[in-house]
XYZ file of C-alpha atoms in Angstrom:
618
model
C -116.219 14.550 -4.668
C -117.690 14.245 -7.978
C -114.707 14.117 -9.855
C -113.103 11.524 -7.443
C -116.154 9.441 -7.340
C -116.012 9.679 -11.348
C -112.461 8.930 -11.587
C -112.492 5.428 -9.255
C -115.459 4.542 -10.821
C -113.861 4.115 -13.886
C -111.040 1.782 -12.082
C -114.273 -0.663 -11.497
C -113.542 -4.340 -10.552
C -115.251 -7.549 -12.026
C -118.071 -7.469 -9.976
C -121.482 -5.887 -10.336
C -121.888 -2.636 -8.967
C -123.205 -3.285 -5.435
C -119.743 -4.964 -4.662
C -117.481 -2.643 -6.826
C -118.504 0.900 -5.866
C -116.886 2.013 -2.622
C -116.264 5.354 -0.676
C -113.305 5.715 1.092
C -113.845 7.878 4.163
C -110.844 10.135 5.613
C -109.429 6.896 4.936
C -105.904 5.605 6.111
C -105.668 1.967 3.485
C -104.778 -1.167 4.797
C -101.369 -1.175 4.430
C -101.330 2.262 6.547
C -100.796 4.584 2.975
C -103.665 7.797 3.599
C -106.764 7.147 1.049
C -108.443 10.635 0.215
C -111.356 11.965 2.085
C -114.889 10.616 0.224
C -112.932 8.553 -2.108
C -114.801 5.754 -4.273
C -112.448 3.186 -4.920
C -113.069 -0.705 -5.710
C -113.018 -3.722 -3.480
C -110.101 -5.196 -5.187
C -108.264 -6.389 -2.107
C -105.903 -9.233 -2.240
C -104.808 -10.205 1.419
C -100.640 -9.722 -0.032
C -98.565 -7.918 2.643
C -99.335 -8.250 6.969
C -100.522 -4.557 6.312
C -103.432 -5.644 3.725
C -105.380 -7.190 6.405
C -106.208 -3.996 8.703
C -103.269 -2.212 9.545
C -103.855 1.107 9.230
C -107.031 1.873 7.448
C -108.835 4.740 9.472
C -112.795 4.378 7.465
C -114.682 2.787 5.351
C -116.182 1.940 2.123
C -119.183 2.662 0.828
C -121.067 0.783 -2.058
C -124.166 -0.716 -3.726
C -126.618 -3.662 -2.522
C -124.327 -6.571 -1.649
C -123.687 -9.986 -0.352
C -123.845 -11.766 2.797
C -124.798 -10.758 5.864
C -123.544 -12.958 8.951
C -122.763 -12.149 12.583
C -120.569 -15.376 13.012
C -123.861 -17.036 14.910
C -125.272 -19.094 11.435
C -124.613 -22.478 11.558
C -126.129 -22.098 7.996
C -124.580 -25.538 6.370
C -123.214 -28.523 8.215
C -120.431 -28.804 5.573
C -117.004 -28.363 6.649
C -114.878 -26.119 5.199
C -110.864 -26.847 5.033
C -108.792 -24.150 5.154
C -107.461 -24.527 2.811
C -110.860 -24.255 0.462
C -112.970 -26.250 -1.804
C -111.369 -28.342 -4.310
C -112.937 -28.498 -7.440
C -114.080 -31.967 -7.017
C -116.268 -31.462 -4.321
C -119.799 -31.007 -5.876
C -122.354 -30.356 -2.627
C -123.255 -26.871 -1.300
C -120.835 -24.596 -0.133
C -120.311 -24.268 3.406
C -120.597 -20.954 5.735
C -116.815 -20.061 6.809
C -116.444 -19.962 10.670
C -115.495 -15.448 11.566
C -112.840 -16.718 13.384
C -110.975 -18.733 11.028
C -108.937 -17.398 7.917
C -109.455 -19.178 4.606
C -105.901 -18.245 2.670
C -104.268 -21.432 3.123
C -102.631 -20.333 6.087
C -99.044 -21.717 6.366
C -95.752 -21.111 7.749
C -92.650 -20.734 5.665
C -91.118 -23.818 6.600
C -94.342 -25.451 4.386
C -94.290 -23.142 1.968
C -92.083 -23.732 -1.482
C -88.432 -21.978 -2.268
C -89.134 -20.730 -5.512
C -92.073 -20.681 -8.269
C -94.186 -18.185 -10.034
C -97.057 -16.224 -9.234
C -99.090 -14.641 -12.008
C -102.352 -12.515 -11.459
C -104.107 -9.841 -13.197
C -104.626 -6.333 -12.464
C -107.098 -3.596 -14.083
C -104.726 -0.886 -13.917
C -100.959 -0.154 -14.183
C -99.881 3.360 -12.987
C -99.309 5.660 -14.644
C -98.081 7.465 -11.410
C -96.140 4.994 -9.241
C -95.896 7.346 -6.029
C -99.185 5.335 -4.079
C -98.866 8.433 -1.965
C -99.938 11.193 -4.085
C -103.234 11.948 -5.109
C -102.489 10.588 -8.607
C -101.195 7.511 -7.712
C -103.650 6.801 -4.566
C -105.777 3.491 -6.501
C -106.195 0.634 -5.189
C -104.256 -1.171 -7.857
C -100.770 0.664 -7.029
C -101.667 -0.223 -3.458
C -101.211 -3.832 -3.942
C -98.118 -3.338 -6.622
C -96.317 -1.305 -3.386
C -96.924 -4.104 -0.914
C -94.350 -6.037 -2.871
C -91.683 -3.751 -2.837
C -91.844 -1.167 -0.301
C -92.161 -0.346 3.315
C -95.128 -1.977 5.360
C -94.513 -1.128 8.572
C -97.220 -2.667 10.624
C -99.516 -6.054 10.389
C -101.782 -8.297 12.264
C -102.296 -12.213 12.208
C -105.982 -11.795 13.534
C -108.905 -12.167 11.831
C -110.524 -9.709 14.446
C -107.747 -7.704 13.233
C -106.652 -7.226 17.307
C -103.597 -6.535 18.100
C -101.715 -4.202 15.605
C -98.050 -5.287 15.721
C -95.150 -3.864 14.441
C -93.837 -5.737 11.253
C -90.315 -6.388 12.881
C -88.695 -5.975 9.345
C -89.320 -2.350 10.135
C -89.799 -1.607 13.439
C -88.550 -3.273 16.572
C -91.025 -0.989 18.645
C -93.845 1.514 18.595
C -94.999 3.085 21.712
C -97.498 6.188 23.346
C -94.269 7.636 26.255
C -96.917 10.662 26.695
C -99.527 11.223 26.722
C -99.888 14.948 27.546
C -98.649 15.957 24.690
C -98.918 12.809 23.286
C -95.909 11.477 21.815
C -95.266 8.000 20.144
C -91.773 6.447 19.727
C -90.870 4.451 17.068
C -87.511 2.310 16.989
C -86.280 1.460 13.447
C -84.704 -2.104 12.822
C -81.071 -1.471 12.563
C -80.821 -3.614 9.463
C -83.840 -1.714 7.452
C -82.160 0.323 4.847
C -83.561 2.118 1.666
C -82.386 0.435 -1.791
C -80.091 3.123 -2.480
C -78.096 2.244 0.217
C -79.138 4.642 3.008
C -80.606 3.901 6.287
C -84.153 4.005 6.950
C -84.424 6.718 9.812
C -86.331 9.225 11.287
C -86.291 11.234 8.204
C -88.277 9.240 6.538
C -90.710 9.883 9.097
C -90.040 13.493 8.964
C -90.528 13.091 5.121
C -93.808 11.502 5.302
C -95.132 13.857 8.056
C -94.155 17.008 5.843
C -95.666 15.661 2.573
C -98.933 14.587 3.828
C -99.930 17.020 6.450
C -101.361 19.775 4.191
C -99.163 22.377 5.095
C -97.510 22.804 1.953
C -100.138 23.322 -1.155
C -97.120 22.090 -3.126
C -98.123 18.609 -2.167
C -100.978 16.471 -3.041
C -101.425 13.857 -0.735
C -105.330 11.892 -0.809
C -105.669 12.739 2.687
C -103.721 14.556 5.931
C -105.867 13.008 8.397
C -103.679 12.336 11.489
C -100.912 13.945 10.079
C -102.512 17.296 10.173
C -102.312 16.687 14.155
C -98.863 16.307 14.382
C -96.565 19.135 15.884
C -93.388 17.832 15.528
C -91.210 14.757 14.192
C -87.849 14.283 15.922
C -84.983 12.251 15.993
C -84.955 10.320 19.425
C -81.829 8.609 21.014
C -80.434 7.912 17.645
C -81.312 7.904 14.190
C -83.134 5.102 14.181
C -85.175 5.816 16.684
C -88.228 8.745 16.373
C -90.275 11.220 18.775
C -93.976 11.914 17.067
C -95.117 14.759 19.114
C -98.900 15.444 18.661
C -100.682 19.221 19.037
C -104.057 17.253 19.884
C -104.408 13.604 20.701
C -104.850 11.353 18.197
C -106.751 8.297 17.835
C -105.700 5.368 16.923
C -102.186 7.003 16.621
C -100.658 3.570 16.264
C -101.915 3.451 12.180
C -100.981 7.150 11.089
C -97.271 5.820 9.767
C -98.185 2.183 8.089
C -95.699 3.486 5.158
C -92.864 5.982 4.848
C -91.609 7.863 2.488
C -88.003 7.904 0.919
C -86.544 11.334 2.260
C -84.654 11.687 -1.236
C -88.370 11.765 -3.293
C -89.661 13.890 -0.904
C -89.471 17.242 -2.501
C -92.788 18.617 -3.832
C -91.736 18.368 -7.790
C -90.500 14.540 -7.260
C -93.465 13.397 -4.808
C -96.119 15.171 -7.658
C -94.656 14.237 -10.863
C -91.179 11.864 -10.354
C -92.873 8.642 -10.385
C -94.863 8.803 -13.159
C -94.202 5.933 -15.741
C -91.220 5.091 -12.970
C -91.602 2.733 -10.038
C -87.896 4.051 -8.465
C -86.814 0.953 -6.972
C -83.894 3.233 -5.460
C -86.390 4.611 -3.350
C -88.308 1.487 -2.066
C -87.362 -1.045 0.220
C -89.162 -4.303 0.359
C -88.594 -7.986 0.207
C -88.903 -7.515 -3.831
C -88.007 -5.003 -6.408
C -89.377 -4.154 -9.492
C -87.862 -6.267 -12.515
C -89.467 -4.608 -15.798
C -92.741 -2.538 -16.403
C -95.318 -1.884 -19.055
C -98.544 -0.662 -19.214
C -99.171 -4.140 -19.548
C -97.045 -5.838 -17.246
C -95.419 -5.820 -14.438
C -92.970 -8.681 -12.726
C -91.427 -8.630 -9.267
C -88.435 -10.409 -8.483
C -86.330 -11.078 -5.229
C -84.598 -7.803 -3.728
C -81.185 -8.553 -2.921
C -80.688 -5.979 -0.386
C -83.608 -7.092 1.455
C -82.351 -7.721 5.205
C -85.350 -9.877 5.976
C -86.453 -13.811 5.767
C -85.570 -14.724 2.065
C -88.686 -14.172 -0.090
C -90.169 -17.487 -1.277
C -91.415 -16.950 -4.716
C -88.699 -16.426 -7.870
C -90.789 -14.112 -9.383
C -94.786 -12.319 -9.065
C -96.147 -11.181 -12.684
C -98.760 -8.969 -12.952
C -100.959 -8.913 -16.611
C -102.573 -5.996 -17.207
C -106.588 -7.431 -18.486
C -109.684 -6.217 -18.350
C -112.091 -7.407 -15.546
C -114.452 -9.109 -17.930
C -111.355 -11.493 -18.810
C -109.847 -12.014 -15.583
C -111.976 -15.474 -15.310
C -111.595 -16.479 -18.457
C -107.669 -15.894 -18.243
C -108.100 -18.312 -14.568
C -110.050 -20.883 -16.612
C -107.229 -20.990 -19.128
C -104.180 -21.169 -16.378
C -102.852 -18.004 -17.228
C -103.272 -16.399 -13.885
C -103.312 -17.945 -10.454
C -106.227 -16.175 -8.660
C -109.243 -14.399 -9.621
C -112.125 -12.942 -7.508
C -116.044 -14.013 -7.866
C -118.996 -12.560 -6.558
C -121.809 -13.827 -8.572
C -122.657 -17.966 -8.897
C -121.777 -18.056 -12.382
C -118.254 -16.842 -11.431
C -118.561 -19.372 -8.868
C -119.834 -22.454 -11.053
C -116.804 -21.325 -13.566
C -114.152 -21.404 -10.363
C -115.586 -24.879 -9.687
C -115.160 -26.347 -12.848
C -111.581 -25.863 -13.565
C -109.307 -28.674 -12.261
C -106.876 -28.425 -9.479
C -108.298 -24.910 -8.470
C -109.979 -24.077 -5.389
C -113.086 -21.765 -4.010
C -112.128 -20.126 -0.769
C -114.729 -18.446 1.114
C -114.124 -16.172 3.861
C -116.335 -13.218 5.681
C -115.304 -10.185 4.046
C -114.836 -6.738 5.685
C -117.901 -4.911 4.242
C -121.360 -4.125 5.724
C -124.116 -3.872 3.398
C -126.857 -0.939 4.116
C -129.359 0.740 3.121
C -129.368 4.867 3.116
C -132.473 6.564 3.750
C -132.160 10.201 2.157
C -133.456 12.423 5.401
C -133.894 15.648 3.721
C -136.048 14.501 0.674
C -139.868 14.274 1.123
C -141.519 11.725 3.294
C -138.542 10.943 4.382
C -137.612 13.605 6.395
C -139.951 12.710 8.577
C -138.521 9.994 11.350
C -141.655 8.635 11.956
C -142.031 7.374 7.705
C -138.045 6.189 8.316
C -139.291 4.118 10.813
C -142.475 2.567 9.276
C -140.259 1.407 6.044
C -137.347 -0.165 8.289
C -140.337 -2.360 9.615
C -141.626 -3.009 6.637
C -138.164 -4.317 5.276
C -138.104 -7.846 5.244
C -134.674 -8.683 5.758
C -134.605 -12.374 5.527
C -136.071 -12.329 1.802
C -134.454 -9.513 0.625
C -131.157 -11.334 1.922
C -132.313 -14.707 0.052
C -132.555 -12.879 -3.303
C -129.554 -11.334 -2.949
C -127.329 -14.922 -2.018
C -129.764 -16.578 -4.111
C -127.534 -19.751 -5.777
C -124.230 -18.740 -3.301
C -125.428 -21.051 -0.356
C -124.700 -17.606 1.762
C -126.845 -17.810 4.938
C -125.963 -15.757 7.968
C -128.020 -12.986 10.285
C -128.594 -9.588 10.176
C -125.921 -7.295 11.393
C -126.493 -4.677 14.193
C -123.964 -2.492 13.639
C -122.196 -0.289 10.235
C -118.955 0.293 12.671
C -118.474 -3.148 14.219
C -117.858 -5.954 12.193
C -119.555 -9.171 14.093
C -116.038 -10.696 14.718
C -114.725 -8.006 16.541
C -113.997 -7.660 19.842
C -116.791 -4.842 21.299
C -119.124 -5.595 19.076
C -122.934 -4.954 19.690
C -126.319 -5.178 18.177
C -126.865 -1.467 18.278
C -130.557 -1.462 16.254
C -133.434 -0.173 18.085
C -136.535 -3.322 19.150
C -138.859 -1.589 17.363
C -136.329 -1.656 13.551
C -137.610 -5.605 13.545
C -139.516 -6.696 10.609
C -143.274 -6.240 11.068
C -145.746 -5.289 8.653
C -148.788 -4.592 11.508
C -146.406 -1.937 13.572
C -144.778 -0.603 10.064
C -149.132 0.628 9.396
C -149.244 1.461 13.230
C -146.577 3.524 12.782
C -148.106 5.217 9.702
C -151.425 5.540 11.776
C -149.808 7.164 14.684
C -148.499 9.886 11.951
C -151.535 10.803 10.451
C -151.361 8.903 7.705
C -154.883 6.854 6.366
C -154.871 3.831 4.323
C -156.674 4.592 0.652
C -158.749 2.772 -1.977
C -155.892 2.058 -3.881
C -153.938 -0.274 -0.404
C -151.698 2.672 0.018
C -151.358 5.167 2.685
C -151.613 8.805 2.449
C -151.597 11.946 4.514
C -153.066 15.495 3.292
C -154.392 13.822 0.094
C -151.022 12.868 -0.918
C -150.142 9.302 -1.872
C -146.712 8.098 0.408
C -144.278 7.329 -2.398
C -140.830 6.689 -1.718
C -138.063 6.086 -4.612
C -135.709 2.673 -4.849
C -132.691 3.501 -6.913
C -130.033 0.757 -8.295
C -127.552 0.768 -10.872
C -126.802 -1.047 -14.523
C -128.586 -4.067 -15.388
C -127.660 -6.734 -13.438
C -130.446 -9.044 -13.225
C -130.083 -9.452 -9.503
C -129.973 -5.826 -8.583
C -133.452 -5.488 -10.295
C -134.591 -8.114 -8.501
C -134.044 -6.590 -5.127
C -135.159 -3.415 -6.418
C -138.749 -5.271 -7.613
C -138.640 -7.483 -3.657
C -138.517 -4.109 -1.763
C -141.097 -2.613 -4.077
C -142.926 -5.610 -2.800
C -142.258 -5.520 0.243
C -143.327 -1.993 0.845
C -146.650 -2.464 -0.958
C -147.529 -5.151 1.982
C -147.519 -2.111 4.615
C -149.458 0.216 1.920
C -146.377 2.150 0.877
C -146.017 2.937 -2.768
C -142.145 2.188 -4.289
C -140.864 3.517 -7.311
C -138.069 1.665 -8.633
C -135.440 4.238 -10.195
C -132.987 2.549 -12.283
C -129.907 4.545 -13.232
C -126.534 3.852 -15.179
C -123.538 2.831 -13.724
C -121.995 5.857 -14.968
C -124.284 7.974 -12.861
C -123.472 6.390 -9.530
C -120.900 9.116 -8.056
C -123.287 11.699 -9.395
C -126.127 10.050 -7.830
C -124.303 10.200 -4.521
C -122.702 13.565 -4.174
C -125.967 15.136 -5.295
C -128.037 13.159 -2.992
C -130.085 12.323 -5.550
C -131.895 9.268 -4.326
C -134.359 8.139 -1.955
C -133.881 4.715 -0.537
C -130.340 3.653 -1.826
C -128.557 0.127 -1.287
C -125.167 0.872 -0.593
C -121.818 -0.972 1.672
C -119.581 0.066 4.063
C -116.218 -1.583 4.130
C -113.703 -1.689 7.030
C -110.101 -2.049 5.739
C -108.897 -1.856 9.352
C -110.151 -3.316 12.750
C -109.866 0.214 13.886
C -111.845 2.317 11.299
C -115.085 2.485 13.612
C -112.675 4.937 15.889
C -112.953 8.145 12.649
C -115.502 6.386 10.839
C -118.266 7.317 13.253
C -118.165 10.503 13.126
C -117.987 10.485 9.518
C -121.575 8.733 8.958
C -123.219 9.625 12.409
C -122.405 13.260 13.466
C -125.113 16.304 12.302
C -122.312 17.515 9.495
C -120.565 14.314 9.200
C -118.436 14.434 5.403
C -119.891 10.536 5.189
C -123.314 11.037 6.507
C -125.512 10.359 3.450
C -128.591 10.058 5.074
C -128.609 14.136 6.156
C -130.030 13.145 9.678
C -128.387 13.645 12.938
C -128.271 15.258 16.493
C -126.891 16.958 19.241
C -126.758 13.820 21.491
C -125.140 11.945 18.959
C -122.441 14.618 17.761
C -121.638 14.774 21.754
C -121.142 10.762 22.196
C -119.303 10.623 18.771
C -117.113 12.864 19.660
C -116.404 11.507 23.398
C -115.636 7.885 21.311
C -112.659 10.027 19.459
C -111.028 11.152 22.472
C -110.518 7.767 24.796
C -107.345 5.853 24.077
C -108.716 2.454 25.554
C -109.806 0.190 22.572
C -112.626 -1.430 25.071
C -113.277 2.282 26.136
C -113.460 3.503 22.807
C -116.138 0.736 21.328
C -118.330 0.823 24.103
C -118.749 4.865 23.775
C -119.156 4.310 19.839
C -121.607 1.448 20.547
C -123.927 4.088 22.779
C -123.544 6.557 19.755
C -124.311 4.323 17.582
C -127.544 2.991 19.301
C -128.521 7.154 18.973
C -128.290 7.408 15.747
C -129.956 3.909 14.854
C -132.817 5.608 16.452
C -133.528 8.259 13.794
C -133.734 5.358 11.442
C -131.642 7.235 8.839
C -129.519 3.936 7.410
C -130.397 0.142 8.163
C -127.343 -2.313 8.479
C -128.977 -5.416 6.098
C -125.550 -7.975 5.655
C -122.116 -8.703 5.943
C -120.855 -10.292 2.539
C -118.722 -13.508 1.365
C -114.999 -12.735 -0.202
C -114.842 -15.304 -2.850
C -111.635 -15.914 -4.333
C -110.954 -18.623 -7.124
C -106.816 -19.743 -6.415
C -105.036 -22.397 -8.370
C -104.481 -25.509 -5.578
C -101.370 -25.347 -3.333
C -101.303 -21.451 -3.581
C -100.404 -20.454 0.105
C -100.950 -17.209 2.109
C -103.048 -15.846 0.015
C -107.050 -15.522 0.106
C -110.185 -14.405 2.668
C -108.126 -13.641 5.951
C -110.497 -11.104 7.567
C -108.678 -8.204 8.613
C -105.218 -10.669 9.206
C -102.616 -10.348 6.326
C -99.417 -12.517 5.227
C -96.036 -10.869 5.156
C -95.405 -10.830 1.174
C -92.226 -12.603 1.453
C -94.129 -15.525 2.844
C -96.768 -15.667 0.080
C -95.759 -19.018 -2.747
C -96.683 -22.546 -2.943
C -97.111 -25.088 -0.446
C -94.780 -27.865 0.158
């Protein structure tokens, strides 16, 4: 884990830390392509294919202190916002988005453009091109793939509910057993690889063999859900496939988002064939690749693409730094850039004929209580410093100058917008300084000289611990200290280099640590609750658990009914809430900065666009 956390970290987006690191848990990515197992990787999501809104992603992220932190139920500003987004002569506050709405400049291809150029910048250019290797496995080559090859699912929701089959790809997808359990797929007839060969059920045979771990030869970033999978047959036809499962799988429907071209299957050619080589051969997608650099990159229309004609002429990518990704916006050279602090905000603003869209993001912000360090192994001291955690002004510094004003989650599986969601934190979590002392009083504990408590003639100290120097991260750090101090419990702010972050979290060497967890998919809670909840869970950062809980997470991973399935994670979740281990505190803004008319493309939730629909509106 270290050297995984070390490598994404360097792969860090242009935001401060609290937004940019993020672990990746047994994860399956949006676009359905398996993440690796404890994988920090950067919130560098651009809404680009149907897949890139919650397809397929099976976990979540976990990061720093964060942004927002709405349920849907703020009515925070009056303003209305247009879909579309703010133009950059508006001057008043920015509005609160509505959860239900998508902010991308949602439009249909009859109102969107035949032609154009779309430019935007990336951090990172391969140098492996297979996405789904080890080596390749970044966010970055993520989006560069969900121009040219295979998405096989999407979703038009914002809740992320239902998971359709991108009919480029599939005409069908389908559970015919369930004991075994086997799914069906049914291959458009049209969908052929580049090469010239049909896209069949040995690309699914292909994908199954290279990523469920059988074969050392192989690096795949994760086998989760393919490791469960007995067999891979040809059904009726070629174009048609039997998935038979050894054990039941859930959600089966986002194991294959992606396939695999049988022909770059092989071990030697899946590990070391794509590097410095994006094989458009092997892909098949509504564009191809047109050149490469390190530098650059520039997509163009495929003409063996079978589907709706793609609407731009051409998509360059400039290879740039973070740090000049804004300025680059400012100047015109790109179309789209991502914010997350006001001043990236206030620059957005002030260039003419741009926009600001704002949209709820995917991510829950937390904070991890370390269970196995002194106090805080005890649940009772847990549970005195989640009272004494004023949400609302530790919330206000945070959004302080973004206009971001929403409530208090209740859940780290559920986002608010989706369907099952609950409030799963116990009464007594609420803010209240008088039952935070109570608590302490209860446990032995006796308030000294000094206005702190201590037990045994030992002072109750707990550590803060945040990253860099970003001027808002210390502030947060200093309003906890604060805040704890009120109930008579001593802080100690820790601040430690960004460098240091993947070392400070594999060694669990931290305290009280502000971190996020990000859904890529609406059906991550389903593996991503066992993951953080369960007594051994890979995820579980806060080293507390149960034998309750590992019983009612595991009876969640076994029902096939989505309302069936968030109801039993609710009742595990409202378990392991109770041992005050981790503290949902928001739900953040995506900001995005696009040059006006730019359609398809922006804060969407967990719904995507179909990249052959992304260009410029009519």
């Amino acid at each position: 884990i270290k050297h995984i956390l070390s490598s994404i970290m360097r792969r860090c987006g242009r935001m401060t830390l609290p937004d940019r690191a993020a672990i990746r848990l047994h994860a399956i990515s949006h676009d359905g392509r398996n993440h690796i197992e404890e994988e920090i990787t950067m919130n560098k999501t651009r809404k680009l294919t149907a897949l890139a809104a919650a397809t397929a992603a099976l976990a979540m992220l976990l990061a720093g202190c964060g942004a927002g932190n709405g349920n849907g139920s703020s009515n925070a500003s009056s303003a209305t916002e247009p879909p579309a987004g703010i133009d950059s002569s508006y001057t008043g506050d920015l509005p609160m988005p509505k959860v239900t709405e998508r902010y991308d400049n949602h439009q249909s291809r009859d109102n969107v453009k035949d032609g154009g150029t779309l430019t935007l910048s990336i951090t990172e250019v391969g140098p492996n091109w297979n996405y789904l290797s080890s080596d390749g496995n970044t966010g970055y080559m993520s989006e560069l793939w969900s121009w040219y090859q295979p998405s096989l699912l999407m979703t038009d929701q914002v809740n992320g509910s239902p998971i359709k089959v991108n009919p480029d790809f599939l005409t069908d997808m389908k559970l015919v057993s369930k004991d075994p359990m086997v799914v069906q797929y049914d291959i458009n007839p049209k969908a052929k690889w580049n090469d010239g060969s049909d896209i069949d059920w040995t690309a699914f045979k292909a994908m199954w063999e290279a990523n469920n771990g059988s074969n050392p030869d192989y690096n795949p970033p994760s086998t989760d859900g393919f490791d469960r999978i007995a067999s891979v047959e040809q059904g009726d036809s070629p174009k048609q496939v039997k998935v038979t499962y050894k054990t039941p799988y859930y959600p089966w429907q986002q194991v294959f988002g992606t396939l695999v071209n049988p022909k770059a299957a092989d071990p030697k050619t899946f590990t070391q064939g794509w590097v410095k080589n994006p094989h458009n051969e092997w892909a098949a997608g509504p564009y191809k690749v047109d050149s490469f650099s390190d530098s650059q990159v520039t997509f163009v229309p495929n003409e063996k693409w079978w589907g709706n004609k793609p609407k731009l002429d051409k998509i360059v990518y400039k290879q740039m730094a973070d740090t000049a990704s804004l300025n680059a916006f400012q100047n015109g050279e790109i179309d789209a850039v991502e914010a997350s602090t006001k001043d990236d905000i206030k620059a957005i603003r002030s260039v003419k004929d741009a926009q600001l869209r704002i949209g709820y993001s995917t991510k829950t912000r937390v904070l991890q209580y370390n269970g196995k360090s002194k106090p805080l192994d005890d649940l009772q001291v847990r549970k005195a410093i989640t009272q004494a955690f004023d949400v609302n002004t530790y919330n206000n510094v945070q959004f302080q100058g973004l206009n971001w004003k929403a409530e208090q989650p209740g859940s780290e599986l559920l986002l608010p917008f989706q369907k099952g969601y609950e409030n799963n934190l116990p009464a007594e979590a609420k803010y209240n300084v008088d039952n935070a002392k109570k608590t302490l009083e209860a446990d032995g504990y006796k308030m000294g000289k000094d206005g702190y408590y201590a037990k045994g003639g030992k002072t109750l100290e707990i550590s803060f611990t945040f990253f860099g120097d970003d001027a808002t991260q210390q502030a947060l750090a200093n309003a906890y200290q604060a805040m704890m101090k009120k109930a008579g419990i001593k802080v100690k702010v820790v601040n430690v280099a960004e460098s240091k972050f993947s070392d400070t979290v594999s060694s669990g060497n931290y305290q009280v640590l502000p971190m996020a967890w990000q859904a890529p998919s609406a059906m991550t809670f389903v593996v991503s609750a066992p993951q953080l909840y369960t007594s051994d869970g890979p995820s579980n950062f806060t080293y507390v658990g149960s034998k309750k809980i590992d019983e009612l997470v595991k009876k969640a991973g076994s029902l096939s009914d989505y309302d069936e399935q968030t109801k039993a994670v609710n009742a595990a979740e409202k378990e392991a809430l109770k041992l005050y281990g981790t503290i949902p505190v928001s739900n953040p803004a995506s900001y995005l900065g696009a040059k006006k008319g730019l359609a398809n493309y922006g804060p969407s939730g967990f719904a995507g666009n179909l990249p052959q629909d992304i260009g410029w509106q009519k």
